[in-house]
Coordinates of C-alpha atoms and ligand atoms in Angstrom, one line a residue:
M1391 CA 0.1 -11.9 20.5
E1392 CA -3.0 -11.6 21.7
N1393 CA -5.2 -8.7 20.6
L1394 CA -3.0 -7.5 17.9
M1395 CA -5.3 -6.4 15.8
E1396 CA -7.1 -4.6 18.7
K1397 CA -3.5 -2.7 19.3
I1398 CA -2.7 -1.6 16.4
I1399 CA -6.3 -0.1 15.7
S1400 CA -6.2 1.8 18.6
L1401 CA -2.3 2.5 17.8
A1402 CA -3.0 3.5 14.2
K1403 CA -5.9 6.3 16.2
R1404 CA -4.2 7.0 18.7
R1405 CA -1.1 8.8 17.0
G1406 CA -2.7 9.1 13.9
F1407 CA -1.6 7.1 11.2
V1408 CA -5.6 6.1 10.9
Y1409 CA -9.0 7.5 11.5
P1410 CA -12.5 5.5 10.9
G1411 CA -13.8 7.6 8.3
S1412 CA -16.8 10.4 8.1
D1413 CA -16.2 9.9 12.4
I1414 CA -17.9 12.4 13.8
Y1415 CA -21.1 11.4 12.3
G1416 CA -20.8 7.3 13.2
G1417 CA -18.8 6.2 10.2
L1418 CA -19.1 5.0 6.4
A1419 CA -19.2 1.7 6.5
G1420 CA -15.4 0.4 4.4
T1421 CA -13.8 3.5 4.3
Y1422 CA -10.9 4.7 6.0
D1423 CA -9.6 8.0 6.6
Y1424 CA -5.1 8.7 6.4
G1425 CA -3.9 11.3 9.6
P1426 CA -0.8 13.0 8.7
L1427 CA 1.3 9.8 10.0
G1428 CA -0.5 7.4 8.0
V1429 CA 0.2 9.5 4.7
A1430 CA 3.7 10.1 5.0
L1431 CA 4.2 6.3 5.7
K1432 CA 1.8 5.2 2.4
N1433 CA 3.9 8.3 0.9
N1434 CA 7.1 6.0 1.4
V1435 CA 5.7 3.2 -0.1
K1436 CA 4.2 4.5 -3.1
E1437 CA 8.3 6.2 -3.5
S1438 CA 10.0 3.3 -2.9
W1439 CA 7.9 1.3 -4.8
R1440 CA 7.9 4.6 -7.7
K1441 CA 11.9 4.1 -7.5
K1442 CA 12.1 0.4 -8.2
F1443 CA 9.8 -0.7 -10.6
V1444 CA 9.2 3.2 -12.1
S1445 CA 12.5 5.7 -12.2
S1446 CA 15.2 3.1 -11.7
R1447 CA 14.3 1.7 -14.9
S1448 CA 14.5 3.0 -18.1
D1449 CA 11.7 0.9 -19.7
M1450 CA 9.0 1.8 -17.5
Y1451 CA 6.1 4.3 -18.3
E1452 CA 4.4 6.1 -15.3
V1453 CA 0.4 7.3 -16.1
D1454 CA -1.9 8.9 -13.9
A1455 CA -5.4 8.2 -15.4
A1456 CA -8.6 9.6 -14.8
I1457 CA -10.6 7.6 -12.4
I1458 CA -14.3 7.6 -14.2
M1459 CA -13.6 6.5 -17.9
N1460 CA -16.2 6.1 -20.8
P1461 CA -18.3 3.2 -20.1
K1462 CA -17.7 1.6 -22.4
V1463 CA -14.1 0.3 -21.2
W1464 CA -15.7 -1.3 -18.7
E1465 CA -18.4 -2.8 -20.8
V1466 CA -15.4 -4.1 -23.2
S1467 CA -13.2 -5.3 -20.4
G1468 CA -15.7 -8.1 -18.7
H1469 CA -16.5 -6.1 -15.4
V1470 CA -20.2 -5.2 -16.8
G1471 CA -20.6 -8.6 -17.4
G1472 CA -18.4 -10.6 -14.7
F1473 CA -17.0 -8.4 -11.9
S1474 CA -18.9 -9.8 -9.3
D1475 CA -19.0 -11.5 -6.1
P1476 CA -21.8 -14.2 -4.5
L1477 CA -24.3 -12.1 -2.2
V1478 CA -26.2 -14.1 -0.3
E1479 CA -29.1 -13.1 2.4
C1480 CA -29.6 -14.5 5.6
T1481 CA -33.0 -16.0 5.5
K1482 CA -34.0 -15.2 9.1
C1483 CA -32.3 -11.4 10.2
K1484 CA -31.7 -10.7 6.4
R1485 CA -27.9 -9.6 6.6
R1486 CA -26.2 -9.8 4.0
F1487 CA -23.0 -11.7 3.5
R1488 CA -20.2 -12.4 0.2
E1489 CA -20.6 -16.6 0.3
D1490 CA -17.2 -17.3 -0.5
T1491 CA -16.4 -15.6 2.6
L1492 CA -19.0 -17.2 5.4
K1493 CA -17.3 -19.1 8.1
E1494 CA -19.5 -22.6 7.2
K1495 CA -21.1 -22.7 3.8
G1496 CA -25.0 -22.2 3.6
K1497 CA -24.8 -20.4 7.1
C1498 CA -25.8 -17.0 8.4
D1499 CA -22.7 -15.5 10.2
E1500 CA -24.2 -14.0 12.8
C1501 CA -27.4 -16.2 13.5
G1502 CA -26.1 -19.5 12.5
S1503 CA -29.8 -19.6 9.9
P1504 CA -30.0 -20.9 6.1
T1505 CA -28.5 -19.0 4.0
G1506 CA -30.8 -18.3 0.6
E1507 CA -29.7 -18.5 -2.8
A1508 CA -26.3 -16.6 -4.1
R1509 CA -26.9 -14.5 -6.7
Q1510 CA -24.3 -12.5 -8.8
F1511 CA -23.7 -8.9 -7.3
N1512 CA -22.0 -5.8 -9.6
M1513 CA -19.8 -4.3 -7.5
M1514 CA -18.9 -1.4 -9.5
F1515 CA -19.7 2.0 -8.4
A1516 CA -22.5 3.7 -10.9
T1517 CA -22.8 7.3 -10.5
Q1518 CA -24.5 10.1 -13.0
I1519 CA -22.1 12.3 -15.6
G1520 CA -23.7 15.4 -16.2
A1521 CA -26.8 17.0 -15.5
V1522 CA -28.8 14.7 -17.8
E1523 CA -30.2 11.7 -15.9
D1524 CA -31.1 8.8 -17.9
S1525 CA -28.8 5.5 -18.8
S1526 CA -26.6 7.2 -21.1
A1527 CA -25.1 9.6 -18.5
K1528 CA -24.4 6.1 -16.1
V1529 CA -20.6 6.0 -15.5
Y1530 CA -18.7 3.8 -12.8
L1531 CA -16.0 4.8 -10.7
R1532 CA -13.3 2.5 -11.9
P1533 CA -13.1 -0.6 -9.3
E1534 CA -9.3 -1.2 -10.9
T1535 CA -6.3 0.9 -12.0
A1536 CA -5.2 -1.7 -15.2
Q1537 CA -7.7 -0.4 -17.5
G1538 CA -6.5 3.2 -17.6
I1539 CA -2.9 2.4 -18.3
F1540 CA -5.2 0.0 -21.4
V1541 CA -6.9 3.4 -22.8
N1542 CA -3.2 4.9 -22.6
F1543 CA -1.3 2.4 -24.5
K1544 CA -1.7 3.4 -27.4
N1545 CA 0.0 7.1 -26.3
I1546 CA 2.0 6.1 -25.1
V1547 CA 3.5 4.0 -27.5
D1548 CA 2.9 7.1 -30.0
S1549 CA 4.7 9.6 -28.3
F1550 CA 7.4 7.0 -26.6
H1551 CA 7.7 3.9 -29.3
P1552 CA 9.0 1.6 -26.5
K1553 CA 10.4 -1.7 -27.5
L1554 CA 8.8 -5.0 -26.2
P1555 CA 9.4 -6.0 -23.4
F1556 CA 8.3 -2.7 -22.0
G1557 CA 5.7 -1.7 -19.1
M1558 CA 3.6 0.6 -16.9
A1559 CA 2.9 1.7 -14.2
Q1560 CA 0.3 3.8 -12.0
I1561 CA -0.7 5.0 -8.9
G1562 CA -4.3 6.0 -8.0
K1563 CA -7.3 5.0 -6.6
A1564 CA -9.6 2.5 -7.0
F1565 CA -13.3 1.8 -5.9
R1566 CA -14.8 -1.8 -4.8
N1567 CA -18.4 -2.0 -3.5
E1568 CA -17.2 -4.7 -1.1
I1569 CA -20.0 -6.8 0.1
T1570 CA -18.4 -7.2 3.8
P1571 CA -15.4 -4.5 4.0
R1572 CA -14.2 -5.5 8.0
D1573 CA -10.5 -6.1 9.1
F1574 CA -9.7 -2.4 9.4
I1575 CA -8.0 -1.1 5.8
F1576 CA -7.9 -5.0 5.0
R1577 CA -11.1 -4.9 2.9
V1578 CA -12.3 -1.6 2.3
R1579 CA -14.7 0.4 -0.3
E1580 CA -11.8 2.9 -1.9
F1581 CA -8.2 2.1 -1.5
E1582 CA -4.9 2.7 -3.5
Q1583 CA -3.5 0.4 -6.0
M1584 CA 0.2 0.4 -7.2
E1585 CA -0.3 -1.6 -10.8
I1586 CA 2.6 -2.3 -13.3
E1587 CA 1.4 -4.1 -17.0
Y1588 CA 4.4 -4.9 -18.3
F1589 CA 3.8 -5.8 -22.3
V1590 CA 6.1 -8.9 -23.5
R1591 CA 5.4 -11.8 -26.7
A1592 CA 3.6 -13.9 -26.0
A1593 CA 6.6 -16.3 -26.2
D1594 CA 8.3 -15.1 -23.2
W1595 CA 5.1 -15.0 -20.5
E1596 CA 6.6 -17.0 -18.0
K1597 CA 10.4 -15.9 -18.0
Y1598 CA 8.7 -12.3 -17.4
F1599 CA 6.3 -14.4 -14.4
E1600 CA 8.9 -15.5 -13.2
Y1601 CA 10.8 -12.0 -13.1
F1602 CA 8.2 -9.8 -11.8
K1603 CA 7.8 -12.6 -8.8
A1604 CA 10.8 -11.8 -7.6
E1605 CA 11.2 -8.5 -8.2
M1606 CA 7.6 -8.3 -5.7
L1607 CA 9.3 -10.1 -3.5
A1608 CA 12.7 -8.0 -3.0
W1609 CA 10.7 -5.6 -2.4
M1610 CA 8.7 -6.9 0.0
E1611 CA 11.3 -7.8 1.9
E1612 CA 13.3 -3.6 1.4
I1613 CA 10.3 -2.1 2.9
G1614 CA 10.7 -4.7 6.1
L1615 CA 7.7 -6.9 5.5
D1616 CA 8.1 -9.6 8.0
M1617 CA 8.8 -12.3 5.0
G1618 CA 8.1 -15.6 7.6
K1619 CA 4.5 -14.2 7.6
V1620 CA 4.7 -13.8 3.9
H1621 CA 3.5 -17.3 0.8
E1622 CA 2.7 -17.2 -2.3
L1623 CA 0.1 -19.3 -3.2
N1624 CA -1.4 -20.7 -7.4
V1625 CA -4.9 -19.5 -7.7
A1626 CA -6.2 -22.6 -8.5
D1627 CA -7.6 -22.2 -12.8
A1628 CA -11.5 -22.4 -11.0
D1629 CA -10.8 -19.3 -9.3
L1630 CA -8.8 -17.5 -11.6
A1631 CA -10.8 -14.3 -12.6
H1632 CA -11.9 -13.2 -15.6
Y1633 CA -8.7 -12.5 -17.6
S1634 CA -6.2 -14.6 -15.7
K1635 CA -4.9 -17.8 -17.9
R1636 CA -2.2 -17.7 -14.3
T1637 CA -2.1 -15.9 -11.0
T1638 CA 0.0 -16.2 -7.8
D1639 CA -0.9 -14.2 -4.9
F1640 CA 1.8 -13.3 -2.1
E1641 CA -0.6 -13.9 1.3
F1642 CA 0.6 -12.7 5.0
E1643 CA 0.0 -13.9 8.3
Y1644 CA -2.8 -10.8 9.3
P1645 CA -3.7 -11.0 12.4
F1646 CA -6.8 -12.4 11.5
G1647 CA -5.7 -15.2 8.7
Q1648 CA -3.3 -16.0 6.1
K1649 CA -5.0 -13.4 3.4
E1650 CA -4.5 -11.7 0.1
L1651 CA -1.7 -9.0 -0.3
Y1652 CA -0.9 -8.8 -4.0
G1653 CA -1.5 -10.6 -6.6
L1654 CA 0.6 -10.9 -9.8
A1655 CA -1.4 -11.9 -12.8
Y1656 CA -0.6 -13.3 -16.2
R1657 CA -3.3 -11.5 -18.2
T1658 CA -2.3 -12.8 -21.5
D1659 CA -3.8 -10.6 -24.4
F1660 CA -7.0 -10.4 -23.1
D1661 CA -7.2 -6.5 -22.7
L1662 CA -5.3 -5.0 -25.6
K1663 CA -7.1 -7.9 -27.9
N1664 CA -10.5 -6.4 -26.4
H1665 CA -9.9 -2.7 -26.9
G1666 CA -8.8 -3.3 -30.7
L1667 CA -5.0 -2.6 -30.3
E1668 CA -1.9 -3.6 -31.8
Y1669 CA 1.8 -3.3 -31.6
V1670 CA 3.9 -2.9 -34.8
D1671 CA 7.0 -5.3 -34.1
D1672 CA 10.1 -5.1 -35.9
L1673 CA 12.2 -7.6 -33.9
P1674 CA 15.6 -7.8 -35.5
A1675 CA 14.9 -11.7 -36.5
Q1676 CA 12.0 -11.5 -38.3
A1677 CA 11.9 -10.0 -41.4
G1678 CA 10.3 -6.7 -41.4
E1679 CA 7.7 -5.1 -39.0
A1680 CA 4.4 -7.4 -37.5
K1681 CA 1.5 -6.1 -35.7
I1682 CA 1.3 -8.5 -32.7
V1683 CA -1.1 -7.9 -29.3
P1684 CA 1.9 -8.3 -26.6
H1685 CA 0.7 -9.8 -23.7
I1686 CA 0.8 -8.7 -20.3
I1687 CA 2.2 -9.6 -17.0
E1688 CA 0.5 -7.9 -14.3
P1689 CA 2.3 -7.3 -11.0
S1690 CA -0.8 -5.4 -8.9
L1691 CA -0.2 -4.4 -4.5
G1692 CA -2.7 -3.1 -2.8
V1693 CA -1.3 0.3 -0.8
D1694 CA -3.8 -0.1 2.4
R1695 CA -3.2 -3.5 1.9
T1696 CA 1.0 -3.2 2.9
I1697 CA 0.1 -0.4 5.3
L1698 CA -1.5 -2.6 6.9
A1699 CA 0.9 -5.6 6.7
L1700 CA 3.3 -3.3 7.1
L1701 CA 1.9 -2.1 10.6
C1702 CA 1.7 -6.2 11.7
S1703 CA 4.6 -6.9 10.9
A1704 CA 6.1 -3.8 13.3
Y1705 CA 4.3 -3.4 16.1
A1706 CA 6.4 -5.3 18.6
E1707 CA 6.4 -4.8 22.7
D1708 CA 9.2 -5.7 25.6
E1709 CA 9.6 -4.2 28.8
K1710 CA 11.8 -0.9 29.3
D1711 CA 12.3 0.3 32.9
G1712 CA 9.3 -2.0 34.4
E1713 CA 6.7 -1.3 31.9
V1714 CA 6.1 -2.6 29.4
R1715 CA 6.4 -0.2 26.0
S1716 CA 4.5 -0.7 22.8
Y1717 CA 7.1 0.4 19.8
L1718 CA 6.9 0.4 15.8
K1719 CA 9.8 -1.0 14.4
F1720 CA 9.8 -0.3 11.3
A1721 CA 12.8 0.0 8.9
P1722 CA 14.3 3.6 9.2
H1723 CA 13.8 4.8 5.7
M1724 CA 10.1 3.8 5.8
A1725 CA 9.5 5.8 9.3
P1726 CA 7.3 8.1 8.6
V1727 CA 9.4 10.2 10.9
V1728 CA 12.9 9.4 11.0
C1729 CA 14.2 11.4 14.0
A1730 CA 12.8 13.6 16.7
V1731 CA 14.6 16.4 18.4
S1732 CA 13.3 17.9 22.0
P1733 CA 15.3 20.3 24.6
L1734 CA 15.9 18.1 27.6
L1735 CA 13.9 21.2 29.4
K1736 CA 11.6 23.1 27.6
N1737 CA 11.1 25.7 30.2
K1738 CA 15.0 26.7 29.3
P1739 CA 15.5 28.7 26.6
E1740 CA 19.2 28.2 25.9
L1741 CA 18.1 25.1 25.5
V1742 CA 15.3 25.4 23.1
D1743 CA 16.9 27.9 21.1
K1744 CA 19.7 25.5 20.4
A1745 CA 17.5 22.3 20.2
R1746 CA 15.5 24.6 17.6
I1747 CA 19.1 25.2 15.3
V1748 CA 19.1 21.2 15.0
Y1749 CA 15.5 20.7 14.3
G1750 CA 16.0 23.0 12.0
M1751 CA 19.1 21.4 10.5
M1752 CA 18.2 18.4 10.5
K1753 CA 14.5 19.0 8.7
A1754 CA 15.7 21.5 5.8
E1755 CA 17.8 17.9 5.2
F1756 CA 15.0 15.0 6.1
G1757 CA 11.7 16.7 6.1
R1758 CA 10.2 13.9 8.2
V1759 CA 11.8 15.2 11.3
M1760 CA 9.1 16.0 14.2
W1761 CA 9.8 18.8 17.0
D1762 CA 8.9 17.1 20.4
D1763 CA 9.0 18.8 23.5
N1764 CA 5.4 18.0 25.9
G1765 CA 5.7 16.2 29.0
N1766 CA 9.2 14.8 30.1
I1767 CA 11.7 13.0 28.7
G1768 CA 10.7 9.5 29.4
K1769 CA 7.4 10.0 28.1
R1770 CA 8.6 12.3 24.8
Y1771 CA 10.3 8.5 24.0
R1772 CA 7.6 6.2 25.0
R1773 CA 5.2 8.1 22.3
Q1774 CA 8.1 8.4 19.3
D1775 CA 8.9 4.7 20.2
E1776 CA 4.8 4.2 19.6
I1777 CA 5.5 5.9 16.9
G1778 CA 8.3 4.0 15.0
T1779 CA 10.8 6.8 15.3
P1780 CA 14.1 5.4 15.0
W1781 CA 15.7 8.2 16.9
C1782 CA 15.1 10.7 19.3
I1783 CA 17.9 13.7 20.0
V1784 CA 18.3 15.3 22.4
V1785 CA 19.6 18.8 23.5
D1786 CA 20.9 18.7 27.0
F1787 CA 23.4 21.5 29.2
D1788 CA 26.6 19.5 27.4
T1789 CA 25.7 20.8 24.1
L1790 CA 25.8 23.8 25.4
E1791 CA 30.0 22.9 26.5
D1792 CA 30.5 21.0 23.3
D1793 CA 28.2 20.8 20.8
T1794 CA 27.3 17.2 21.2
V1795 CA 23.7 15.4 21.5
T1796 CA 22.1 12.6 22.6
V1797 CA 21.1 9.9 20.2
R1798 CA 18.6 7.5 21.5
D1799 CA 18.2 4.8 19.6
R1800 CA 14.6 3.2 19.1
D1801 CA 14.8 -0.3 19.2
S1802 CA 17.9 -1.0 21.8
G1803 CA 17.2 2.5 24.0
S1804 CA 21.1 3.2 24.1
Q1805 CA 22.1 5.9 23.7
E1806 CA 25.4 7.5 22.3
R1807 CA 26.4 11.4 22.2
I1808 CA 27.7 12.5 18.1
H1809 CA 28.0 15.8 17.3
I1810 CA 26.0 18.1 15.9
N1811 CA 28.5 18.6 12.9
Q1812 CA 27.8 14.6 12.4
L1813 CA 24.2 13.9 12.7
I1814 CA 23.2 14.3 8.7
Q1815 CA 25.6 11.7 8.1
Y1816 CA 24.8 9.8 10.8
V1817 CA 21.1 9.5 9.7
Q1818 CA 22.1 9.5 6.4
E1819 CA 24.3 6.4 6.1
K1820 CA 21.5 4.3 8.2
I1821 CA 18.6 5.1 5.7
Ligands
ATP3315 P1 -9.6 -10.1 -3.0 O1 -9.9 -11.6 -3.0 O2 -9.4 -10.2 -1.1 O3 -10.7 -9.5 -2.6 P2 -8.7 -9.9 -5.5 O4 -8.2 -11.4 -5.9 O5 -10.1 -9.2 -5.6 O6 -9.2 -9.9 -3.8 P3 -7.2 -7.9 -7.1 O7 -8.6 -7.6 -7.7 O8 -5.9 -8.7 -7.6 O9 -7.7 -8.5 -5.5 O10 -6.4 -6.6 -6.6 C1 -5.5 -6.3 -6.6 C2 -5.2 -5.5 -5.4 O11 -5.8 -4.9 -4.8 C3 -4.9 -6.6 -4.0 O12 -4.2 -7.9 -4.0 C4 -4.9 -5.8 -3.1 O13 -4.1 -5.5 -2.6 C5 -5.8 -4.8 -3.3 N1 -7.5 -4.9 -3.1 C6 -8.0 -5.4 -3.5 N2 -9.5 -5.1 -3.2 C7 -9.2 -4.6 -2.0 C8 -9.9 -3.8 -1.4 N3 -11.4 -4.4 -1.0 N4 -9.4 -3.0 -0.1 C9 -8.3 -3.1 0.3 N5 -7.6 -3.5 -1.1 C10 -7.8 -4.2 -1.8

């Protein structure tokens, strides 16, 4: 579709999904703010992930670690020394770029002049802790949630005594001073991750790597990503992160190209070993207990890239009543608003009163329900289509006679009459 990215960005802003950060002050590069519908969509993503990977399992422990950690963590993890991207500067216009994302190697993306020598640019945001301004007070905003998991490994083992294999999970913000934030919420400087560190015996890593690959694919399908646009890429040895022995990236065909959506990494025993952490294994097959350092499989998912891939998967256009309409065909369980309730006419108190009762009933049951009495009914349908609401419920004069309402389907535009007593069940069965 032509201009798909512009259409998505404009819809996201107009309808309250995603706004440019600090907009009234001219914005701040690489930051975005989520509006009510964006928050609802993010919450549905996070809840769906949590349900699949944490709460439906008995081997997963969720933590919520502090964003600011002891700076030693980042020395030991290799981030102070190695978490950097190659930065080049144009010799003429002085613009800066990440060397490996240049359209043409050695040439400025903007003016075509030669770029200078690359230097390594560390992507961690540094700040000061406390009132003293000396080097001992330097701390970093975490560039990944994973380390917050490792520093709690011993706590979880001591509190819960989990048996291998088991996992720890975390949803939270991460910060990277990206050289060139771009492509809407694809590459931002502040974003959210959903990460799992799954601890296994060394010999089992391949089995669990394959297992999580399948689980990630199943989840992507479950939330309604266009699976025809998802591709697996085995990262070449030379491109592996400093901690990884094998990584598979899941890439998505965004309107601006096929790029990373999620990563699945085999982090070996790199992290636990560096942090000096061990595990006492009492595998029945061995005589007694043995101290080992578990190996790690890490499915790492970005929330913001999920939102972008969902918007790209859901955006559709067709013709209705001689007009082009745009709509978001979200899976009903992911849609920010599950149904909208309206009175046919807003100046008829008997319709409004009845519609308020239906709205109250649906709101109490589903929460994600919107009251909409603005403009004529056609306008309301278009508005709800644009935000991806699967059903519009309208209270009309027949409702006053027989307690049935019109339920209009987003994708087909077809309508059916349902008794008010059956409404909850009608929606429940479909989400
Ligand atoms: P890229 O190569 O695109 O910079 P990466 O390989 O550095 O990404 P990881 O370190 O594997 O990314 O991070 C795990 C996940 O976090 C990514 O798959 C992505 O979903 C998300 N992510 C990473 N960086 C960003 C960012 N700047 N903005 C939004 N999401 C991000």
